[in-house]
Amino acid sequence: MRSNPIRFRTYRLQLVLRLLLLSASLYGLAWVGFNPDYRSTFLGLFIFILLQIGLLVHFHERTNRLFLRFLNAIKYDDFTEQFHISGEGNTMRELSLRLNEVMKKFREVRAEKEAHLQYFEVIVQHIGIGIITFKPDGSILLLNNAARKLLQVGQLRQVQELETVSPQLALGLQQLGNDDKVLVPVRQGAEQANLSVHVIELSLLGERVRMASLQNIQSELEEKEMEAWHNLIKVLTHEIMNSVTPIASLSASAYEEVSSFTDTDAEEVTLLREELEDIGQCLQTISRRSDGLIYFVNDFRNLTTLSVPKLSRFNVTELLQEIKMLLRGQLAARQISLQLEVPKEALLLSADRAMVEQVLINLVKNATEAVQEQPDGKVTVRAYLDERSRISIEIQDNGHGMTPEAMAKIFIPFFTTKKSGSGIGLSLSRQIMRLHKGAISVQSELGKGTTFILRF
């Protein structure tokens, strides 16, 4: 800040001297009066007095200008401003010192807030739950990395742009009320996902802001679904076995008794031989069907009796080649070609080889049944590393494909699209993949075939 070239030790001394000089000038002006002989002197003193008054006002307003600079610095967030006053006495020096301390404190507080903001931004960007904050008009304020990954999108400006990903999601984000939740299905490439969406409303500087959390709970839903099916199957198999086993035993015993009667010529046998033979055949049929039902129930028990995988490291390419060799006769008999597309480098997978082989054989057999009516039936098996460096295996056929309704139910136990099938093969395959912390998904379109994808 500029100061008078003639600097005095104190602000008060400068003020007193200025007032004394002004008083003397006024006294001289009054003494000269309007004497024509001293007109030039009178004019000079008058101008000098006006100049002194202006300098006195300027001198007195320096403190105001100092505070004005301070307030403007705060207003425009310019905390680099420094106040240097010298030669104005202890009071002004103390004032400038305190103002500089306040500016330093502002700089420290702003630096601390920026550090905290950066810290929380890093946390928000690295948490596993997707976060979207947006205004009521749909303008997106924040879209963290987890949300981009879940939705497979880049930078977005409006919530409405999510309609290309899921119209249900875009509509739900705008219509959900405070603390509302909804389950939204979305498609992530070849995989189906279910997102749990939770919306809350916040007030940010007096403006209403909505925050939505997105979490993929597909694995949890599948786990709960399989747990429910396991419990149901346990109850059903237990009740069926308790009911069917005695029937099978009694029908077998009754058949033996009837057979012994038909072999004798005793006159006390009152029923005709033909009727006894019919009853025997009925009992034999009941016994045979009961045994078939017991076998059927035991087959379903496989869904609930899977053991823990025995992990070993093996080459996926070698396993696929062995499966092709194993099914070569069946494929040749049906005139179906099986092609392997594998990379040159070895794909080493750590898993239960027997379980993975069971899944692959089941999927390849399903594919061959899907193309057996095609004149040029073809099944293609691919092994590769996906974008996340996960070992993936695709089983693709050129059959008739499936409807969206069938795809949604294909992994449910007892559901099958085949004329003859138990409906447990794909359910068993999904259970095996879950035991390996992997996933199985399906892509299909009517008239274009079906592709099952295993990701480990």
PDB file of N, CA, C and O in Angstrom, residues 228-284:
ATOM      1  N   ALA A 228     -33.124 -72.045  -2.509  1.00  0.00           N
ATOM      2  CA  ALA A 228     -34.553 -72.365  -2.435  1.00  0.00           C
ATOM      3  C   ALA A 228     -34.864 -73.658  -3.178  1.00  0.00           C
ATOM      4  O   ALA A 228     -35.630 -74.507  -2.686  1.00  0.00           O
ATOM      5  N   TRP A 229     -34.266 -73.794  -4.378  1.00  0.00           N
ATOM      6  CA  TRP A 229     -34.492 -75.029  -5.135  1.00  0.00           C
ATOM      7  C   TRP A 229     -33.927 -76.243  -4.391  1.00  0.00           C
ATOM      8  O   TRP A 229     -34.542 -77.319  -4.388  1.00  0.00           O
ATOM      9  N   HIS A 230     -32.774 -76.077  -3.769  1.00  0.00           N
ATOM     10  CA  HIS A 230     -32.185 -77.192  -3.016  1.00  0.00           C
ATOM     11  C   HIS A 230     -33.104 -77.617  -1.884  1.00  0.00           C
ATOM     12  O   HIS A 230     -33.336 -78.818  -1.665  1.00  0.00           O
ATOM     13  N   ASN A 231     -33.629 -76.626  -1.160  1.00  0.00           N
ATOM     14  CA  ASN A 231     -34.530 -76.956  -0.053  1.00  0.00           C
ATOM     15  C   ASN A 231     -35.787 -77.651  -0.567  1.00  0.00           C
ATOM     16  O   ASN A 231     -36.278 -78.618   0.040  1.00  0.00           O
ATOM     17  N   LEU A 232     -36.324 -77.149  -1.688  1.00  0.00           N
ATOM     18  CA  LEU A 232     -37.523 -77.771  -2.262  1.00  0.00           C
ATOM     19  C   LEU A 232     -37.243 -79.201  -2.717  1.00  0.00           C
ATOM     20  O   LEU A 232     -38.033 -80.123  -2.470  1.00  0.00           O
ATOM     21  N   ILE A 233     -36.098 -79.376  -3.394  1.00  0.00           N
ATOM     22  CA  ILE A 233     -35.758 -80.709  -3.896  1.00  0.00           C
ATOM     23  C   ILE A 233     -35.546 -81.682  -2.739  1.00  0.00           C
ATOM     24  O   ILE A 233     -35.963 -82.843  -2.802  1.00  0.00           O
ATOM     25  N   LYS A 234     -34.911 -81.207  -1.668  1.00  0.00           N
ATOM     26  CA  LYS A 234     -34.707 -82.086  -0.512  1.00  0.00           C
ATOM     27  C   LYS A 234     -36.032 -82.547   0.067  1.00  0.00           C
ATOM     28  O   LYS A 234     -36.221 -83.726   0.395  1.00  0.00           O
ATOM     29  N   VAL A 235     -36.968 -81.586   0.194  1.00  0.00           N
ATOM     30  CA  VAL A 235     -38.278 -81.947   0.745  1.00  0.00           C
ATOM     31  C   VAL A 235     -39.016 -82.902  -0.188  1.00  0.00           C
ATOM     32  O   VAL A 235     -39.577 -83.931   0.252  1.00  0.00           O
ATOM     33  N   LEU A 236     -39.025 -82.568  -1.495  1.00  0.00           N
ATOM     34  CA  LEU A 236     -39.750 -83.399  -2.454  1.00  0.00           C
ATOM     35  C   LEU A 236     -39.164 -84.807  -2.531  1.00  0.00           C
ATOM     36  O   LEU A 236     -39.904 -85.809  -2.513  1.00  0.00           O
ATOM     37  N   THR A 237     -37.846 -84.891  -2.656  1.00  0.00           N
ATOM     38  CA  THR A 237     -37.218 -86.215  -2.782  1.00  0.00           C
ATOM     39  C   THR A 237     -37.435 -87.041  -1.519  1.00  0.00           C
ATOM     40  O   THR A 237     -37.654 -88.257  -1.589  1.00  0.00           O
ATOM     41  N   HIS A 238     -37.387 -86.378  -0.370  1.00  0.00           N
ATOM     42  CA  HIS A 238     -37.598 -87.107   0.887  1.00  0.00           C
ATOM     43  C   HIS A 238     -39.017 -87.663   0.959  1.00  0.00           C
ATOM     44  O   HIS A 238     -39.226 -88.855   1.275  1.00  0.00           O
ATOM     45  N   GLU A 239     -39.995 -86.815   0.634  1.00  0.00           N
ATOM     46  CA  GLU A 239     -41.386 -87.257   0.694  1.00  0.00           C
ATOM     47  C   GLU A 239     -41.684 -88.307  -0.371  1.00  0.00           C
ATOM     48  O   GLU A 239     -42.386 -89.297  -0.113  1.00  0.00           O
ATOM     49  N   ILE A 240     -41.160 -88.102  -1.572  1.00  0.00           N
ATOM     50  CA  ILE A 240     -41.422 -89.067  -2.649  1.00  0.00           C
ATOM     51  C   ILE A 240     -40.796 -90.414  -2.330  1.00  0.00           C
ATOM     52  O   ILE A 240     -41.412 -91.473  -2.511  1.00  0.00           O
ATOM     53  N   MET A 241     -39.555 -90.367  -1.839  1.00  0.00           N
ATOM     54  CA  MET A 241     -38.882 -91.634  -1.520  1.00  0.00           C
ATOM     55  C   MET A 241     -39.604 -92.364  -0.403  1.00  0.00           C
ATOM     56  O   MET A 241     -39.743 -93.606  -0.432  1.00  0.00           O
ATOM     57  N   ASN A 242     -40.074 -91.618   0.594  1.00  0.00           N
ATOM     58  CA  ASN A 242     -40.800 -92.266   1.691  1.00  0.00           C
ATOM     59  C   ASN A 242     -42.089 -92.919   1.206  1.00  0.00           C
ATOM     60  O   ASN A 242     -42.543 -93.921   1.765  1.00  0.00           O
ATOM     61  N   SER A 243     -42.703 -92.332   0.175  1.00  0.00           N
ATOM     62  CA  SER A 243     -43.972 -92.871  -0.331  1.00  0.00           C
ATOM     63  C   SER A 243     -43.764 -93.959  -1.370  1.00  0.00           C
ATOM     64  O   SER A 243     -44.498 -94.963  -1.404  1.00  0.00           O
ATOM     65  N   VAL A 244     -42.776 -93.787  -2.230  1.00  0.00           N
ATOM     66  CA  VAL A 244     -42.617 -94.705  -3.359  1.00  0.00           C
ATOM     67  C   VAL A 244     -41.916 -95.993  -2.959  1.00  0.00           C
ATOM     68  O   VAL A 244     -42.250 -97.083  -3.451  1.00  0.00           O
ATOM     69  N   THR A 245     -40.952 -95.913  -2.056  1.00  0.00           N
ATOM     70  CA  THR A 245     -40.171 -97.095  -1.690  1.00  0.00           C
ATOM     71  C   THR A 245     -41.059 -98.217  -1.141  1.00  0.00           C
ATOM     72  O   THR A 245     -40.934 -99.382  -1.579  1.00  0.00           O
ATOM     73  N   PRO A 246     -41.967 -97.915  -0.217  1.00  0.00           N
ATOM     74  CA  PRO A 246     -42.858 -99.016   0.232  1.00  0.00           C
ATOM     75  C   PRO A 246     -43.747 -99.551  -0.882  1.00  0.00           C
ATOM     76  O   PRO A 246     -44.015-100.765  -0.935  1.00  0.00           O
ATOM     77  N   ILE A 247     -44.221 -98.667  -1.757  1.00  0.00           N
ATOM     78  CA  ILE A 247     -45.066 -99.121  -2.872  1.00  0.00           C
ATOM     79  C   ILE A 247     -44.296-100.073  -3.768  1.00  0.00           C
ATOM     80  O   ILE A 247     -44.799-101.126  -4.195  1.00  0.00           O
ATOM     81  N   ALA A 248     -43.049 -99.713  -4.082  1.00  0.00           N
ATOM     82  CA  ALA A 248     -42.226-100.575  -4.928  1.00  0.00           C
ATOM     83  C   ALA A 248     -41.997-101.930  -4.271  1.00  0.00           C
ATOM     84  O   ALA A 248     -42.064-102.991  -4.916  1.00  0.00           O
ATOM     85  N   SER A 249     -41.735-101.901  -2.960  1.00  0.00           N
ATOM     86  CA  SER A 249     -41.478-103.157  -2.250  1.00  0.00           C
ATOM     87  C   SER A 249     -42.716-104.030  -2.181  1.00  0.00           C
ATOM     88  O   SER A 249     -42.669-105.249  -2.447  1.00  0.00           O
ATOM     89  N   LEU A 250     -43.871-103.378  -1.857  1.00  0.00           N
ATOM     90  CA  LEU A 250     -45.111-104.151  -1.745  1.00  0.00           C
ATOM     91  C   LEU A 250     -45.562-104.704  -3.096  1.00  0.00           C
ATOM     92  O   LEU A 250     -46.030-105.849  -3.200  1.00  0.00           O
ATOM     93  N   SER A 251     -45.423-103.895  -4.142  1.00  0.00           N
ATOM     94  CA  SER A 251     -45.840-104.368  -5.462  1.00  0.00           C
ATOM     95  C   SER A 251     -44.972-105.521  -5.929  1.00  0.00           C
ATOM     96  O   SER A 251     -45.459-106.480  -6.553  1.00  0.00           O
ATOM     97  N   ALA A 252     -43.696-105.475  -5.619  1.00  0.00           N
ATOM     98  CA  ALA A 252     -42.810-106.591  -5.990  1.00  0.00           C
ATOM     99  C   ALA A 252     -43.188-107.864  -5.239  1.00  0.00           C
ATOM    100  O   ALA A 252     -43.235-108.979  -5.806  1.00  0.00           O
ATOM    101  N   SER A 253     -43.498-107.695  -3.935  1.00  0.00           N
ATOM    102  CA  SER A 253     -43.889-108.868  -3.138  1.00  0.00           C
ATOM    103  C   SER A 253     -45.224-109.439  -3.623  1.00  0.00           C
ATOM    104  O   SER A 253     -45.401-110.672  -3.721  1.00  0.00           O
ATOM    105  N   ALA A 254     -46.162-108.548  -3.924  1.00  0.00           N
ATOM    106  CA  ALA A 254     -47.467-109.011  -4.402  1.00  0.00           C
ATOM    107  C   ALA A 254     -47.348-109.727  -5.734  1.00  0.00           C
ATOM    108  O   ALA A 254     -48.041-110.726  -6.001  1.00  0.00           O
ATOM    109  N   TYR A 255     -46.462-109.266  -6.594  1.00  0.00           N
ATOM    110  CA  TYR A 255     -46.268-109.903  -7.896  1.00  0.00           C
ATOM    111  C   TYR A 255     -45.731-111.322  -7.712  1.00  0.00           C
ATOM    112  O   TYR A 255     -46.152-112.271  -8.398  1.00  0.00           O
ATOM    113  N   GLU A 256     -44.821-111.495  -6.766  1.00  0.00           N
ATOM    114  CA  GLU A 256     -44.282-112.830  -6.508  1.00  0.00           C
ATOM    115  C   GLU A 256     -45.369-113.764  -5.985  1.00  0.00           C
ATOM    116  O   GLU A 256     -45.436-114.942  -6.354  1.00  0.00           O
ATOM    117  N   GLU A 257     -46.262-113.191  -5.103  1.00  0.00           N
ATOM    118  CA  GLU A 257     -47.346-114.014  -4.571  1.00  0.00           C
ATOM    119  C   GLU A 257     -48.305-114.434  -5.679  1.00  0.00           C
ATOM    120  O   GLU A 257     -48.739-115.597  -5.764  1.00  0.00           O
ATOM    121  N   VAL A 258     -48.688-113.492  -6.528  1.00  0.00           N
ATOM    122  CA  VAL A 258     -49.611-113.804  -7.616  1.00  0.00           C
ATOM    123  C   VAL A 258     -48.990-114.808  -8.578  1.00  0.00           C
ATOM    124  O   VAL A 258     -49.648-115.733  -9.081  1.00  0.00           O
ATOM    125  N   SER A 259     -47.689-114.665  -8.844  1.00  0.00           N
ATOM    126  CA  SER A 259     -46.999-115.587  -9.742  1.00  0.00           C
ATOM    127  C   SER A 259     -47.027-117.001  -9.173  1.00  0.00           C
ATOM    128  O   SER A 259     -47.163-117.989  -9.909  1.00  0.00           O
ATOM    129  N   SER A 260     -46.937-117.123  -7.853  1.00  0.00           N
ATOM    130  CA  SER A 260     -46.963-118.459  -7.255  1.00  0.00           C
ATOM    131  C   SER A 260     -48.331-119.099  -7.380  1.00  0.00           C
ATOM    132  O   SER A 260     -48.453-120.310  -7.526  1.00  0.00           O
ATOM    133  N   PHE A 261     -49.393-118.268  -7.362  1.00  0.00           N
ATOM    134  CA  PHE A 261     -50.741-118.806  -7.538  1.00  0.00           C
ATOM    135  C   PHE A 261     -50.980-119.270  -8.975  1.00  0.00           C
ATOM    136  O   PHE A 261     -51.633-120.262  -9.226  1.00  0.00           O
ATOM    137  N   THR A 262     -50.453-118.533  -9.906  1.00  0.00           N
ATOM    138  CA  THR A 262     -50.676-118.889 -11.311  1.00  0.00           C
ATOM    139  C   THR A 262     -49.926-120.145 -11.697  1.00  0.00           C
ATOM    140  O   THR A 262     -50.228-120.786 -12.707  1.00  0.00           O
ATOM    141  N   ASP A 263     -48.925-120.546 -10.899  1.00  0.00           N
ATOM    142  CA  ASP A 263     -48.140-121.727 -11.218  1.00  0.00           C
ATOM    143  C   ASP A 263     -48.760-123.003 -10.649  1.00  0.00           C
ATOM    144  O   ASP A 263     -48.252-124.106 -10.880  1.00  0.00           O
ATOM    145  N   THR A 264     -49.808-122.877  -9.826  1.00  0.00           N
ATOM    146  CA  THR A 264     -50.405-124.069  -9.219  1.00  0.00           C
ATOM    147  C   THR A 264     -51.734-124.430  -9.891  1.00  0.00           C
ATOM    148  O   THR A 264     -52.407-123.552 -10.446  1.00  0.00           O
ATOM    149  N   ASP A 265     -52.108-125.760  -9.792  1.00  0.00           N
ATOM    150  CA  ASP A 265     -53.364-126.219 -10.388  1.00  0.00           C
ATOM    151  C   ASP A 265     -54.413-126.502  -9.322  1.00  0.00           C
ATOM    152  O   ASP A 265     -55.403-127.198  -9.549  1.00  0.00           O
ATOM    153  N   ALA A 266     -54.195-125.966  -8.132  1.00  0.00           N
ATOM    154  CA  ALA A 266     -55.108-126.256  -7.024  1.00  0.00           C
ATOM    155  C   ALA A 266     -56.513-125.776  -7.343  1.00  0.00           C
ATOM    156  O   ALA A 266     -56.696-124.729  -7.956  1.00  0.00           O
ATOM    157  N   GLU A 267     -57.537-126.623  -6.922  1.00  0.00           N
ATOM    158  CA  GLU A 267     -58.916-126.271  -7.217  1.00  0.00           C
ATOM    159  C   GLU A 267     -59.423-125.115  -6.378  1.00  0.00           C
ATOM    160  O   GLU A 267     -60.405-124.477  -6.710  1.00  0.00           O
ATOM    161  N   GLU A 268     -58.716-124.844  -5.192  1.00  0.00           N
ATOM    162  CA  GLU A 268     -59.200-123.771  -4.321  1.00  0.00           C
ATOM    163  C   GLU A 268     -58.949-122.382  -4.899  1.00  0.00           C
ATOM    164  O   GLU A 268     -59.397-121.384  -4.350  1.00  0.00           O
ATOM    165  N   VAL A 269     -58.176-122.328  -5.997  1.00  0.00           N
ATOM    166  CA  VAL A 269     -57.955-121.019  -6.634  1.00  0.00           C
ATOM    167  C   VAL A 269     -59.239-120.644  -7.341  1.00  0.00           C
ATOM    168  O   VAL A 269     -59.660-121.330  -8.273  1.00  0.00           O
ATOM    169  N   THR A 270     -59.901-119.597  -6.859  1.00  0.00           N
ATOM    170  CA  THR A 270     -61.212-119.230  -7.389  1.00  0.00           C
ATOM    171  C   THR A 270     -61.140-118.261  -8.563  1.00  0.00           C
ATOM    172  O   THR A 270     -62.095-118.138  -9.323  1.00  0.00           O
ATOM    173  N   LEU A 271     -60.068-117.576  -8.692  1.00  0.00           N
ATOM    174  CA  LEU A 271     -59.940-116.621  -9.793  1.00  0.00           C
ATOM    175  C   LEU A 271     -59.400-117.316 -11.018  1.00  0.00           C
ATOM    176  O   LEU A 271     -58.615-118.275 -10.929  1.00  0.00           O
ATOM    177  N   LEU A 272     -59.801-116.854 -12.153  1.00  0.00           N
ATOM    178  CA  LEU A 272     -59.309-117.406 -13.400  1.00  0.00           C
ATOM    179  C   LEU A 272     -57.836-117.089 -13.583  1.00  0.00           C
ATOM    180  O   LEU A 272     -57.325-116.063 -13.113  1.00  0.00           O
ATOM    181  N   ARG A 273     -57.135-118.010 -14.255  1.00  0.00           N
ATOM    182  CA  ARG A 273     -55.714-117.841 -14.485  1.00  0.00           C
ATOM    183  C   ARG A 273     -55.430-116.549 -15.259  1.00  0.00           C
ATOM    184  O   ARG A 273     -54.467-115.842 -14.982  1.00  0.00           O
ATOM    185  N   GLU A 274     -56.323-116.246 -16.234  1.00  0.00           N
ATOM    186  CA  GLU A 274     -56.077-115.047 -17.026  1.00  0.00           C
ATOM    187  C   GLU A 274     -56.141-113.774 -16.164  1.00  0.00           C
ATOM    188  O   GLU A 274     -55.351-112.850 -16.330  1.00  0.00           O
ATOM    189  N   GLU A 275     -57.084-113.740 -15.236  1.00  0.00           N
ATOM    190  CA  GLU A 275     -57.214-112.564 -14.369  1.00  0.00           C
ATOM    191  C   GLU A 275     -56.003-112.418 -13.462  1.00  0.00           C
ATOM    192  O   GLU A 275     -55.516-111.312 -13.202  1.00  0.00           O
ATOM    193  N   LEU A 276     -55.493-113.555 -12.963  1.00  0.00           N
ATOM    194  CA  LEU A 276     -54.292-113.499 -12.127  1.00  0.00           C
ATOM    195  C   LEU A 276     -53.095-112.970 -12.919  1.00  0.00           C
ATOM    196  O   LEU A 276     -52.268-112.221 -12.404  1.00  0.00           O
ATOM    197  N   GLU A 277     -53.020-113.415 -14.174  1.00  0.00           N
ATOM    198  CA  GLU A 277     -51.905-112.937 -14.995  1.00  0.00           C
ATOM    199  C   GLU A 277     -52.014-111.428 -15.230  1.00  0.00           C
ATOM    200  O   GLU A 277     -51.003-110.712 -15.219  1.00  0.00           O
ATOM    201  N   ASP A 278     -53.237-110.920 -15.442  1.00  0.00           N
ATOM    202  CA  ASP A 278     -53.418-109.466 -15.624  1.00  0.00           C
ATOM    203  C   ASP A 278     -53.011-108.699 -14.369  1.00  0.00           C
ATOM    204  O   ASP A 278     -52.349-107.659 -14.434  1.00  0.00           O
ATOM    205  N   ILE A 279     -53.441-109.231 -13.218  1.00  0.00           N
ATOM    206  CA  ILE A 279     -53.062-108.566 -11.956  1.00  0.00           C
ATOM    207  C   ILE A 279     -51.549-108.576 -11.781  1.00  0.00           C
ATOM    208  O   ILE A 279     -50.930-107.590 -11.355  1.00  0.00           O
ATOM    209  N   GLY A 280     -50.919-109.689 -12.162  1.00  0.00           N
ATOM    210  CA  GLY A 280     -49.467-109.775 -12.047  1.00  0.00           C
ATOM    211  C   GLY A 280     -48.765-108.755 -12.928  1.00  0.00           C
ATOM    212  O   GLY A 280     -47.775-108.133 -12.525  1.00  0.00           O
ATOM    213  N   GLN A 281     -49.274-108.608 -14.157  1.00  0.00           N
ATOM    214  CA  GLN A 281     -48.669-107.621 -15.060  1.00  0.00           C
ATOM    215  C   GLN A 281     -48.835-106.194 -14.510  1.00  0.00           C
ATOM    216  O   GLN A 281     -47.922-105.369 -14.605  1.00  0.00           O
ATOM    217  N   CYS A 282     -50.008-105.944 -13.920  1.00  0.00           N
ATOM    218  CA  CYS A 282     -50.217-104.602 -13.328  1.00  0.00           C
ATOM    219  C   CYS A 282     -49.248-104.359 -12.178  1.00  0.00           C
ATOM    220  O   CYS A 282     -48.653-103.281 -12.066  1.00  0.00           O
ATOM    221  N   LEU A 283     -49.110-105.352 -11.332  1.00  0.00           N
ATOM    222  CA  LEU A 283     -48.188-105.205 -10.207  1.00  0.00           C
ATOM    223  C   LEU A 283     -46.747-105.034 -10.699  1.00  0.00           C
ATOM    224  O   LEU A 283     -45.957-104.268 -10.130  1.00  0.00           O
ATOM    225  N   GLN A 284     -46.409-105.774 -11.753  1.00  0.00           N
ATOM    226  CA  GLN A 284     -45.059-105.653 -12.304  1.00  0.00           C
ATOM    227  C   GLN A 284     -44.828-104.258 -12.880  1.00  0.00           C
ATOM    228  O   GLN A 284     -43.750-103.677 -12.720  1.00  0.00           O
TER     229      GLN A 284
END
